[in-house]
Short mmCIF file of C-alpha atoms in Angstrom, two decimals:
data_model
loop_
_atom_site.label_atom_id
_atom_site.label_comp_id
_atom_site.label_asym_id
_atom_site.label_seq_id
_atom_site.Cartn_x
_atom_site.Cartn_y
_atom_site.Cartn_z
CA UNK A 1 122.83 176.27 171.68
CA UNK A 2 120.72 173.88 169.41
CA UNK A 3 119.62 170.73 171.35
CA UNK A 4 118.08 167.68 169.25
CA UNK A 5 115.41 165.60 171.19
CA UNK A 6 113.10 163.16 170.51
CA UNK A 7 109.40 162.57 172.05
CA UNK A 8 109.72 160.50 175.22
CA UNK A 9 113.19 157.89 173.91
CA UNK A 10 116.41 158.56 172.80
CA UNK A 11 117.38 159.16 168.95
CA UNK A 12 118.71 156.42 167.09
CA UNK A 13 121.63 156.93 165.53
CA UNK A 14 120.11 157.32 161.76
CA UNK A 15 118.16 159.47 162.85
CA UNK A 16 121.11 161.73 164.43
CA UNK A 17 122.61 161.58 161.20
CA UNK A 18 119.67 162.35 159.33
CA UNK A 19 119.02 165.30 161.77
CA UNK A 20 122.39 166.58 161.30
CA UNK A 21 122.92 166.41 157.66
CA UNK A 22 120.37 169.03 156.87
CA UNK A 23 122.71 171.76 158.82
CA UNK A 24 125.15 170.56 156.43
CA UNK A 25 122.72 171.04 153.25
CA UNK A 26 121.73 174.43 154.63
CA UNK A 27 124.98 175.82 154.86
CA UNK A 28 126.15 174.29 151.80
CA UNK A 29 122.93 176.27 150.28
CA UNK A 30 123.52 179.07 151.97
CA UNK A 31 125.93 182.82 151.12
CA UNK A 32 128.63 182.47 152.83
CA UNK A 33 128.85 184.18 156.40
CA UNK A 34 131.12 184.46 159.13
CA UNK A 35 128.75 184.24 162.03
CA UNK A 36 127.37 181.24 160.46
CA UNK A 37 129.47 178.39 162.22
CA UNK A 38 129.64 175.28 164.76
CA UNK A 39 132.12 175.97 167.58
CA UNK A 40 131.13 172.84 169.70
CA UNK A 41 129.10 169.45 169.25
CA UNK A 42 128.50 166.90 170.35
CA UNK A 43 126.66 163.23 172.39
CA UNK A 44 124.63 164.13 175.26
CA UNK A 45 121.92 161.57 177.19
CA UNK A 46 118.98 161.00 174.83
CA UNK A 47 120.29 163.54 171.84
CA UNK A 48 122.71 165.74 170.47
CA UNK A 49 124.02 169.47 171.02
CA UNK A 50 125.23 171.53 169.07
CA UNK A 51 126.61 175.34 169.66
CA UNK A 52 126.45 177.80 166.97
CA UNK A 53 127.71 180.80 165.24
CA UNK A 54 124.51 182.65 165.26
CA UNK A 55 120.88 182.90 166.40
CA UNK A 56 119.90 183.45 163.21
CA UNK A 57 121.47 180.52 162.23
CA UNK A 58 119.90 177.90 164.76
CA UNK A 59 116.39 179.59 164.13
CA UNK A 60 116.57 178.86 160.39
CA UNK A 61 117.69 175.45 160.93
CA UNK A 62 114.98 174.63 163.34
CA UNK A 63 112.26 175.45 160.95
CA UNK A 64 113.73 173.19 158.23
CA UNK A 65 113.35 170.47 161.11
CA UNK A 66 110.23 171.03 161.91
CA UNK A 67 109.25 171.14 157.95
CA UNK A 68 110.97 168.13 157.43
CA UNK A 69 110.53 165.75 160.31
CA UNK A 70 107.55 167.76 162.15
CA UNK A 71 108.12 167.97 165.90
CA UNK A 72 108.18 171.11 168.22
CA UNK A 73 110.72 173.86 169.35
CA UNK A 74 111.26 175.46 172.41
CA UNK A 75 113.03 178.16 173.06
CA UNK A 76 114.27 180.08 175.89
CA UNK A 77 117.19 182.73 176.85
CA UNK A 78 119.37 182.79 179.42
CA UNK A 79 121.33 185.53 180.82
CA UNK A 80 124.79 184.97 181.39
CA UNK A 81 126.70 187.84 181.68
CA UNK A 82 126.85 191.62 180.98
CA UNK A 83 129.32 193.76 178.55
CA UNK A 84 129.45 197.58 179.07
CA UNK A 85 126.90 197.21 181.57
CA UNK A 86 124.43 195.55 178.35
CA UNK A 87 123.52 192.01 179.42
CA UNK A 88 124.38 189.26 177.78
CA UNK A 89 121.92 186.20 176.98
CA UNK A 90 122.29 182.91 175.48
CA UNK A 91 119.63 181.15 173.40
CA UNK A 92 118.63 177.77 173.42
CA UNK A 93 116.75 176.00 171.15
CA UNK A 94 115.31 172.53 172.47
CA UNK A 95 113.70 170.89 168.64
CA UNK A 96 111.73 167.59 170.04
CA UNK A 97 111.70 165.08 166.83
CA UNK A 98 108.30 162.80 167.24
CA UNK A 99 108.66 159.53 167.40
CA UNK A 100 107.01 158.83 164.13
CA UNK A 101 107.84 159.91 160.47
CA UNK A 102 106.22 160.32 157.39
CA UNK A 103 104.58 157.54 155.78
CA UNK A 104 104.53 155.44 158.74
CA UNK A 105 101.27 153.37 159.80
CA UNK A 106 100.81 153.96 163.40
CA UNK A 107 97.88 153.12 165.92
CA UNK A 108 95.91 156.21 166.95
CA UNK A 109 92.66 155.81 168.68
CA UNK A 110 92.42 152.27 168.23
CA UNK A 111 92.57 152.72 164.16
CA UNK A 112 95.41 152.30 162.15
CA UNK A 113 96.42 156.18 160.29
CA UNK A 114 99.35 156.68 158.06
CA UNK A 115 101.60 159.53 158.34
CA UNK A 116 100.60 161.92 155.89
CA UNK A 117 102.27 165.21 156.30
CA UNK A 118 103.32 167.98 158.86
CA UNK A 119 101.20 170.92 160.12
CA UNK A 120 102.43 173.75 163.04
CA UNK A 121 99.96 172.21 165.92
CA UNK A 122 100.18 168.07 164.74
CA UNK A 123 100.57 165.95 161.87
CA UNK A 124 97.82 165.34 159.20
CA UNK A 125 96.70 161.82 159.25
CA UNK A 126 95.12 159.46 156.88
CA UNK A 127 92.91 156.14 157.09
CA UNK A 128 94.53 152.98 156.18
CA UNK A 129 90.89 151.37 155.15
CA UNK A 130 88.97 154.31 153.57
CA UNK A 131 89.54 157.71 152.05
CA UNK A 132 89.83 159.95 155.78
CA UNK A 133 91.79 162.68 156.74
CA UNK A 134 92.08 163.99 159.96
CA UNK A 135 94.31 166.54 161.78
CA UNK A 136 95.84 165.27 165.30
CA UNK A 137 98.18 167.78 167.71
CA UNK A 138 101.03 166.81 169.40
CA UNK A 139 99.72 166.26 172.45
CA UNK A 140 96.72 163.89 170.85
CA UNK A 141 100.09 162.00 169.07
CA UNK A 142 101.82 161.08 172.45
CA UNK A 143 99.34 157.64 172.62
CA UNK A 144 100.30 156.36 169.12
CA UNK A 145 102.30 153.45 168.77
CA UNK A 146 104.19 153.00 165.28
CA UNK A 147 103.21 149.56 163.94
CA UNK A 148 104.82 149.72 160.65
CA UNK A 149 107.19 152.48 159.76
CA UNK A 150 108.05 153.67 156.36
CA UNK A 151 111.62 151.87 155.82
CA UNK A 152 109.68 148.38 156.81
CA UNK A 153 107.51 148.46 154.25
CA UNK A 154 107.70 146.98 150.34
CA UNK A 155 107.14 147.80 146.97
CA UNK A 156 106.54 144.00 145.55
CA UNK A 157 105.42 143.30 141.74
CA UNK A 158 101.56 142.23 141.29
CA UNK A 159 100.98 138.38 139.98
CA UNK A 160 98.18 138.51 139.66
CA UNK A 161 94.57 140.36 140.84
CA UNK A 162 90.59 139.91 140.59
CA UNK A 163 88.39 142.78 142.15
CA UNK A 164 89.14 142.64 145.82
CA UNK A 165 92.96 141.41 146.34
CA UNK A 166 96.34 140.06 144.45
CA UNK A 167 98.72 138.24 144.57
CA UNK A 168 102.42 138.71 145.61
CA UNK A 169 105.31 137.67 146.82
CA UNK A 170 105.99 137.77 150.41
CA UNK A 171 109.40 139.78 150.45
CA UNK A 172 110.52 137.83 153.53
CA UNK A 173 110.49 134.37 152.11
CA UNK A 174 109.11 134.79 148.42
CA UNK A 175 106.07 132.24 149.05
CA UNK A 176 102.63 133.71 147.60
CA UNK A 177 100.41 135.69 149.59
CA UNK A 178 96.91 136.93 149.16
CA UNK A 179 96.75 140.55 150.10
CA UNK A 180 93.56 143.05 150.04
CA UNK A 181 93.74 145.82 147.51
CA UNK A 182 93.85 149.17 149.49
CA UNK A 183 91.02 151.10 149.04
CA UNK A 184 92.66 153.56 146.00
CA UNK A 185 93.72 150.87 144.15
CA UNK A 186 93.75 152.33 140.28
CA UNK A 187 93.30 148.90 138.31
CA UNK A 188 96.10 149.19 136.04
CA UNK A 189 99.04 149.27 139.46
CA UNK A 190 101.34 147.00 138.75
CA UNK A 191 102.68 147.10 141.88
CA UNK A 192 101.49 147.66 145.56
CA UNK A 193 103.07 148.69 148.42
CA UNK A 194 102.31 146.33 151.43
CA UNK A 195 103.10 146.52 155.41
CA UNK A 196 103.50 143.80 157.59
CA UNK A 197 100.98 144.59 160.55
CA UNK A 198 99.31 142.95 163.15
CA UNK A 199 100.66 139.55 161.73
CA UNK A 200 99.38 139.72 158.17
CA UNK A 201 100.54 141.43 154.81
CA UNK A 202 98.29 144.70 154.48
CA UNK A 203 98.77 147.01 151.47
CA UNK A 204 99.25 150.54 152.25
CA UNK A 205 96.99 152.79 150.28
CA UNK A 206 99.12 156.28 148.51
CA UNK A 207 95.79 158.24 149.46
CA UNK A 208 95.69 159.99 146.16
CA UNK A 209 92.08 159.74 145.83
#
């Protein structure tokens, strides 16, 4: 049995979807093999379930989940019955999504980080104002509140720009808006990607530097 959680709140349904497509890709990758199927799925309180074919199969799949999306798996086996006197044992695999993705801006210890990338223990973090990095574990990550996640941010087209900020257009309602450069800012960008946090337009540094 695979089971597909989430950190403390129930999954949206995009990210079901997105969850569940990468079974699909795997297989679709994958040599053909009998044991390598879904008998049952479905909708249960706060996720999804899913039984399959194989153990091999669900273990495979939950490390392309956590390499993907981060998050945590548990695992534990359960014995339910016996054959020829040989028990028999079901495993369960319980993958926990976090509640943040990458390239988000969340709050962590009263900065703002960006999601940078996925490690076993946490994700890696970087600064939104200066050139940091810092590893956090999942337990440090249960405080953070996402302020501005990836899909509600913009790429918008540079006006114009003098040594500290530019100029753009405010993607909501196309007025002008001043916005500080992030702190990689190369000098020839003609674009910048911006966030709207904490009431203002903030531009979201690539951390490349």
């Amino acid at each position: 049995v695979m089971q597909l959680r989430s950190a403390g709140r129930r999954l949206s349904e995009t990210e079901l979807k997105s969850l569940r497509e990468t079974l699909d890709e795997m297989l679709s990758e994958m040599e053909a093999d009998p044991m390598f199927f879904i008998s049952e799925e479905g909708a249960v309180t706060g996720g999804w379930d899913l039984k399959l074919g194989s153990k091999a199969m669900a273990r495979r799949w939950s490390r392309n989940l956590v390499k993907k999306f981060g998050g945590t798996v548990r695992e534990t086996s359960t014995v339910v019955g016996s054959n020829d006197g040989i028990e028999v044992s079901r495993l369960t695999l319980s993958y926990r999504k976090p509640a943040y993705g990458l390239g988000d801006v969340i709050r962590f210890r009263k900065n703002l980080w960006i999601v940078e990338s996925w490690q076993k223990d946490g994700p890696i973090l970087k600064k939104m104002d200066r050139f940091e990095r810092t590893g956090a574990t999942w337990r440090d990550m249960e405080g953070s509140i996402v302020v501005c996640s990836r899909s509600e941010q913009f790429v918008v087209d540079i006006l114009n720009r003098d040594s500290s900020a530019v100029e753009v257009l405010d993607p909501t309602d196309y007025k002008v808006v001043t916005v500080a450069l992030p702190y990689d800012d190369d000098l020839e960008s003609k674009s910048v990607r911006i966030g709207f946090i904490q009431g203002v337009w903030l531009a979201v540094p690539s951390g490349g530097k």
